[in-house]
CSV table of C-alpha atoms in Angstrom, one decimal:
chain,number,residue,atom,x,y,z
A,537,MET,CA,17.7,-6.5,-7.7
A,538,ILE,CA,14.5,-5.1,-7.9
A,539,LEU,CA,13.6,-2.4,-6.0
A,540,ASP,CA,9.2,-1.9,-5.3
A,541,GLY,CA,8.5,1.8,-4.3
A,542,GLY,CA,5.7,3.1,-2.7
A,543,GLY,CA,4.0,5.9,-0.8
A,544,SER,CA,5.8,4.9,2.4
A,545,SER,CA,9.4,3.2,1.2
A,546,LEU,CA,11.5,2.0,-1.2
A,547,LYS,CA,12.5,-2.1,-0.5
A,548,ALA,CA,15.1,-3.5,-2.2
A,549,PHE,CA,14.9,-7.7,-3.3
A,550,VAL,CA,16.6,-10.3,-4.5
A,551,GLN,CA,16.3,-13.4,-6.2
A,552,THR,CA,16.3,-16.6,-4.0
A,553,GLU,CA,15.5,-20.4,-4.7
A,554,SER,CA,12.8,-20.1,-2.0
A,555,GLY,CA,11.4,-17.0,-3.6
A,556,LEU,CA,12.7,-13.1,-2.5
A,557,LYS,CA,13.8,-12.0,-0.3
A,558,LEU,CA,13.1,-8.3,1.2
A,559,LYS,CA,17.3,-7.0,2.2
A,560,ALA,CA,16.7,-3.3,2.6
A,561,LYS,CA,13.5,-0.8,3.4
A,562,TYR,CA,13.9,2.9,2.8
A,563,LYS,CA,11.5,5.0,4.3
A,564,GLY,CA,9.6,7.8,2.8
A,565,ASN,CA,7.5,9.0,-0.1
A,566,PHE,CA,8.6,6.5,-3.1
A,567,ASN,CA,5.4,7.8,-5.8
A,568,LEU,CA,7.2,9.5,-8.5
A,569,GLN,CA,4.0,12.3,-9.3
A,570,THR,CA,4.5,13.1,-5.5
A,571,GLY,CA,7.9,12.2,-3.6
A,572,GLU,CA,10.6,14.2,-4.1
A,573,ARG,CA,12.1,13.1,-7.6
A,574,GLU,CA,15.8,13.5,-6.9
A,575,LYS,CA,15.7,11.8,-3.5
A,576,ILE,CA,14.3,8.9,-4.9
A,577,LEU,CA,16.7,8.9,-7.7
A,578,ARG,CA,19.9,8.7,-4.8
A,579,THR,CA,17.7,5.9,-2.3
A,580,ILE,CA,17.7,3.6,-5.4
A,581,SER,CA,20.8,5.0,-6.4
A,582,THR,CA,22.4,3.8,-3.4
A,583,ALA,CA,20.1,0.3,-3.3
A,584,ILE,CA,21.7,-0.8,-6.3
A,585,GLN,CA,25.2,-0.1,-5.3
A,586,ARG,CA,25.4,-1.2,-2.3
A,587,PHE,CA,23.2,-5.0,-3.1
A,588,PRO,CA,25.3,-4.9,-7.0
A,589,ALA,CA,23.5,-7.1,-9.7
A,590,GLU,CA,23.6,-7.5,-13.4
A,591,LYS,CA,20.1,-7.4,-13.5
A,592,VAL,CA,18.1,-4.3,-11.6
A,593,LYS,CA,13.9,-4.2,-12.2
A,594,ILE,CA,12.8,-0.5,-10.7
A,595,GLY,CA,8.7,-0.4,-10.0
A,596,LEU,CA,7.5,2.4,-8.7
A,597,ALA,CA,4.1,4.0,-7.9
A,598,GLY,CA,3.1,7.2,-10.0
A,599,LEU,CA,5.8,6.1,-12.3
A,600,LEU,CA,3.0,6.8,-15.5
A,601,SER,CA,4.6,8.0,-18.9
A,602,LYS,CA,6.8,7.3,-21.7
A,603,LYS,CA,8.7,10.7,-20.2
A,604,ASP,CA,9.2,9.6,-16.6
A,605,LYS,CA,10.5,6.1,-17.7
A,606,SER,CA,13.2,7.6,-20.2
A,607,HIS,CA,14.3,10.3,-17.6
A,608,LEU,CA,14.3,7.5,-14.5
A,609,VAL,CA,16.6,5.5,-17.4
A,610,LYS,CA,19.3,8.0,-18.5
A,611,SER,CA,19.5,9.1,-14.6
A,612,LEU,CA,20.6,5.7,-13.6
A,613,VAL,CA,24.4,6.3,-16.4
A,614,GLY,CA,26.4,3.8,-16.6
A,615,LYS,CA,22.9,0.6,-14.2
A,616,LYS,CA,21.5,-2.1,-16.9
A,617,ALA,CA,17.4,-1.0,-15.7
A,618,ASN,CA,14.0,-2.6,-15.9
A,619,VAL,CA,11.5,0.3,-15.3
A,620,MET,CA,8.2,0.3,-14.2
A,621,SER,CA,4.9,1.1,-12.1
A,622,ASP,CA,4.9,-0.6,-9.7
A,623,VAL,CA,1.7,-2.1,-10.9
A,624,ASP,CA,4.0,-3.7,-13.9
A,625,LEU,CA,6.8,-4.2,-12.0
A,626,ALA,CA,4.3,-7.1,-9.6
A,627,PHE,CA,2.2,-8.6,-12.8
A,628,ASP,CA,6.3,-9.3,-13.9
A,629,LEU,CA,7.0,-11.2,-10.7
A,630,HIS,CA,4.1,-13.1,-9.6
A,631,PHE,CA,1.8,-13.3,-13.2
A,632,HIS,CA,5.3,-14.0,-15.4
A,633,ASN,CA,4.0,-18.0,-15.5
A,634,GLY,CA,-0.2,-17.8,-15.0
A,635,ASP,CA,-3.0,-16.4,-14.2
A,636,GLY,CA,-3.7,-14.9,-11.1
A,637,MET,CA,-5.2,-11.5,-8.9
A,638,MET,CA,-3.8,-9.7,-7.1
A,639,ALA,CA,-4.5,-7.3,-4.1
A,640,ILE,CA,-1.7,-4.2,-3.8
A,641,LEU,CA,-2.5,-2.6,-0.2
A,642,GLY,CA,-0.2,0.0,1.4
A,643,THR,CA,-0.8,3.7,0.8
A,644,GLY,CA,-3.1,3.3,-2.0
A,645,SER,CA,-5.1,0.6,-3.2
A,646,ILE,CA,-5.4,-1.1,-6.7
A,647,PHE,CA,-6.2,-4.9,-7.6
A,648,VAL,CA,-5.5,-6.2,-10.6
A,649,ALA,CA,-6.1,-10.1,-12.3
A,650,LYS,CA,-5.1,-11.6,-15.5
A,651,ALA,CA,-6.7,-14.6,-17.2
A,652,GLY,CA,-4.5,-15.5,-20.8
A,653,ARG,CA,-4.7,-12.1,-22.4
A,654,GLN,CA,-7.7,-10.2,-20.8
A,655,LYS,CA,-6.0,-8.1,-17.9
A,656,ILE,CA,-8.2,-5.9,-15.4
A,657,LYS,CA,-7.6,-3.7,-13.1
A,658,LEU,CA,-10.1,-1.8,-10.5
A,659,GLY,CA,-8.9,0.4,-7.8
A,660,GLY,CA,-6.2,3.2,-7.4
A,661,TYR,CA,-8.2,5.9,-7.6
A,662,GLY,CA,-5.6,8.3,-5.9
A,663,ARG,CA,-5.6,9.6,-2.3
A,664,ALA,CA,-7.9,13.0,-3.4
A,665,ILE,CA,-10.7,9.8,-4.5
A,666,GLY,CA,-10.5,7.5,-2.9
A,667,ASP,CA,-8.5,4.4,-2.9
A,668,ALA,CA,-10.1,1.8,-0.7
A,669,GLY,CA,-8.9,-0.2,2.2
A,670,SER,CA,-5.4,1.7,1.8
A,671,GLY,CA,-3.3,2.9,3.8
A,672,TYR,CA,-4.6,6.6,3.9
A,673,ALA,CA,-7.7,5.9,3.7
A,674,ILE,CA,-7.9,4.5,6.9
A,675,GLY,CA,-6.1,7.9,8.4
A,676,GLN,CA,-8.7,10.1,6.8
A,677,GLU,CA,-11.3,8.2,8.5
A,678,ALA,CA,-8.9,8.2,11.4
A,679,VAL,CA,-9.0,11.9,11.7
A,680,ARG,CA,-12.3,12.3,10.9
A,681,ASN,CA,-13.7,9.8,13.2
A,682,TYR,CA,-11.2,11.6,16.1
A,683,LEU,CA,-12.8,15.5,14.9
A,684,GLU,CA,-15.8,13.9,15.8
A,685,LEU,CA,-14.9,12.4,18.6
A,686,LEU,CA,-14.1,15.2,19.7
A,687,ASP,CA,-17.1,17.6,18.7
A,688,GLY,CA,-18.6,15.2,20.9
A,689,PHE,CA,-20.2,12.9,18.5
A,690,SER,CA,-18.6,9.6,20.9
A,691,SER,CA,-16.5,8.6,23.4
A,692,ASP,CA,-13.6,5.8,23.5
A,693,THR,CA,-10.9,6.9,25.7
A,694,ILE,CA,-8.0,3.9,23.8
A,695,PHE,CA,-8.7,5.9,20.6
A,696,GLU,CA,-8.2,9.8,22.0
A,697,THR,CA,-5.1,8.7,23.5
A,698,ALA,CA,-3.7,7.9,20.8
A,699,MET,CA,-4.6,10.6,17.9
A,700,LYS,CA,-3.9,13.4,20.8
A,701,LYS,CA,0.0,12.3,20.7
A,702,PHE,CA,-0.3,13.6,17.0
A,703,PHE,CA,-3.4,16.2,17.2
A,704,ARG,CA,-3.8,17.9,20.3
A,705,THR,CA,-7.1,20.1,19.9
A,706,LYS,CA,-9.7,19.7,16.4
A,707,GLU,CA,-7.3,23.0,14.9
A,708,ASP,CA,-4.0,21.3,15.3
A,709,ALA,CA,-5.8,18.2,13.4
A,710,ILE,CA,-6.5,20.3,10.3
A,711,ARG,CA,-3.5,23.0,10.0
A,712,LYS,CA,-1.5,20.0,10.0
A,713,VAL,CA,-3.6,17.5,7.7
A,714,TYR,CA,-4.1,20.8,5.7
A,715,ARG,CA,-0.9,23.5,5.9
A,716,GLU,CA,1.6,20.7,6.7
A,717,GLN,CA,0.5,18.0,4.4
A,718,PHE,CA,0.4,15.0,7.8
A,719,GLU,CA,1.0,12.7,5.9
A,720,LEU,CA,-2.3,10.3,6.9
A,721,GLN,CA,-1.0,7.1,6.2
A,722,HIS,CA,1.0,7.3,9.0
A,723,LEU,CA,-2.7,6.8,11.0
A,724,ALA,CA,-2.8,3.2,9.6
A,725,SER,CA,-0.7,1.7,12.1
A,726,VAL,CA,-2.1,3.6,15.6
A,727,VAL,CA,-5.2,2.6,14.1
A,728,PHE,CA,-4.2,-1.7,14.0
A,729,MET,CA,-3.5,-0.7,17.7
A,730,CYS,CA,-5.7,0.3,18.9
A,731,ALA,CA,-8.0,-2.2,17.9
A,732,GLU,CA,-6.0,-4.2,19.4
A,733,LYS,CA,-6.8,-2.7,22.6
A,734,GLY,CA,-10.0,-2.9,22.3
A,735,SER,CA,-10.7,0.7,20.6
A,736,THR,CA,-14.6,0.4,19.3
A,737,ILE,CA,-14.0,2.9,16.3
A,738,ALA,CA,-10.8,1.5,15.6
A,739,ASN,CA,-12.2,-2.2,14.7
A,740,GLU,CA,-15.0,-0.2,13.0
A,741,ILE,CA,-13.0,1.4,10.9
A,742,ILE,CA,-10.7,-1.7,9.9
A,743,GLU,CA,-14.1,-3.4,9.7
A,744,ARG,CA,-15.1,-0.7,7.2
A,745,GLN,CA,-12.3,-1.6,4.7
A,746,THR,CA,-11.6,-4.2,4.8
A,747,SER,CA,-15.3,-5.3,3.9
A,748,LEU,CA,-13.9,-2.5,0.6
A,749,VAL,CA,-11.5,-4.9,0.1
A,750,VAL,CA,-13.5,-8.0,0.0
A,751,GLN,CA,-16.6,-5.6,-2.6
A,752,TYR,CA,-13.4,-4.9,-4.6
A,753,ILE,CA,-12.2,-8.6,-4.9
A,754,GLN,CA,-15.8,-10.0,-5.7
A,755,THR,CA,-16.0,-7.6,-8.5
A,756,LEU,CA,-12.4,-8.4,-9.7
A,757,ARG,CA,-13.6,-12.4,-9.4
A,758,ARG,CA,-17.2,-11.7,-11.0
A,759,ARG,CA,-15.4,-9.4,-13.9
A,760,ILE,CA,-11.8,-12.6,-15.2
A,761,GLY,CA,-15.2,-14.8,-14.3
A,762,CYS,CA,-13.2,-17.8,-13.4
A,763,ASP,CA,-12.1,-18.4,-9.9
A,764,LEU,CA,-8.3,-18.1,-9.0
A,765,PRO,CA,-5.0,-17.5,-6.2
A,766,LEU,CA,-5.4,-14.6,-5.2
A,767,PHE,CA,-2.1,-12.8,-4.0
A,768,LEU,CA,-2.3,-10.3,-1.1
A,769,ILE,CA,1.2,-7.9,-1.9
A,770,GLY,CA,1.3,-4.5,-0.1
A,771,GLY,CA,3.1,-2.6,3.6
A,772,LEU,CA,-0.8,-3.4,5.4
A,773,ILE,CA,-0.9,-7.2,4.6
A,774,GLU,CA,3.1,-7.9,5.8
A,775,GLN,CA,2.9,-7.9,9.8
A,776,GLU,CA,-0.5,-9.2,11.7
A,777,THR,CA,-2.7,-6.8,12.5
A,778,GLN,CA,-6.3,-6.8,13.2
A,779,TYR,CA,-6.8,-4.9,9.1
A,780,SER,CA,-4.7,-8.5,7.5
A,781,MET,CA,-5.9,-10.6,9.9
A,782,MET,CA,-9.8,-9.8,9.9
A,783,LEU,CA,-9.2,-9.5,5.5
A,784,LYS,CA,-8.2,-12.6,6.0
A,785,GLU,CA,-10.6,-14.7,8.0
A,786,LYS,CA,-13.0,-13.3,4.8
A,787,LEU,CA,-11.5,-13.6,2.2
A,788,LYS,CA,-11.4,-17.6,3.5
A,789,GLN,CA,-14.7,-17.5,4.1
A,790,LEU,CA,-15.0,-16.8,0.5
A,791,ASN,CA,-12.7,-20.0,-1.0
A,792,ILE,CA,-10.2,-17.7,-2.3
A,793,ASN,CA,-6.5,-19.1,-3.3
A,794,ILE,CA,-4.1,-16.5,-0.7
A,795,ARG,CA,-1.2,-15.9,-1.9
A,796,TYR,CA,1.5,-14.3,0.1
A,797,GLN,CA,4.0,-12.1,-1.6
A,798,ASN,CA,6.7,-14.7,-0.4
A,799,GLY,CA,4.7,-17.2,-2.0
A,800,SER,CA,3.7,-18.9,0.5
A,801,SER,CA,-0.5,-20.0,0.7
């Protein structure tokens, strides 16, 4: 069994002959640095009990130090688990028998490549600095564009109507973001919905963020020095949205061999 935890969910997979099969998805923040640790441990234990397996691999965002890894292993008393970061888990799953590039696009984003013994990681700076093309970055842009719209810099009825469901006024938006720690990554799906309905602002956000993703992938490709298949992983590309379609189209124009989490091309 494989457990993959990020900023928006914990996913439980089992390995089948055709690839990984998603068995369950637990919503919440499973980044060990920003989430609730005890809640994370309880959910992991629940998933392991629900889907018993001889071997368990656990990858969590924010799992950086040996101390954190040791604490997690000790908390799972009686359970054999191989614990690592979400990025290392992705490496283990997708690059075990070969080389390749990988873009992990979820609440955050990170871009990695492996060619022989050479490994390169780009991005993954975290929300305070910014993760290109991530759900959080899209949410940040959405709030900023919404506040500018309310200030009179633009007009977009589709976008304004959707955002008003979350923030009634400028003051409401600022209070929720700064005081109540509103999770901006949840606005990514709102942006995608607005873009599908024809919102100019939403489509511009997606255009900018997918262009940033492409820039990171091009840099990764240049630095690794060879053409490799690209694995697209994460919540932002699991469903067909304006974001995923636009990104895939841009990557096809670069003649990059794209692969997905289930192993398809």
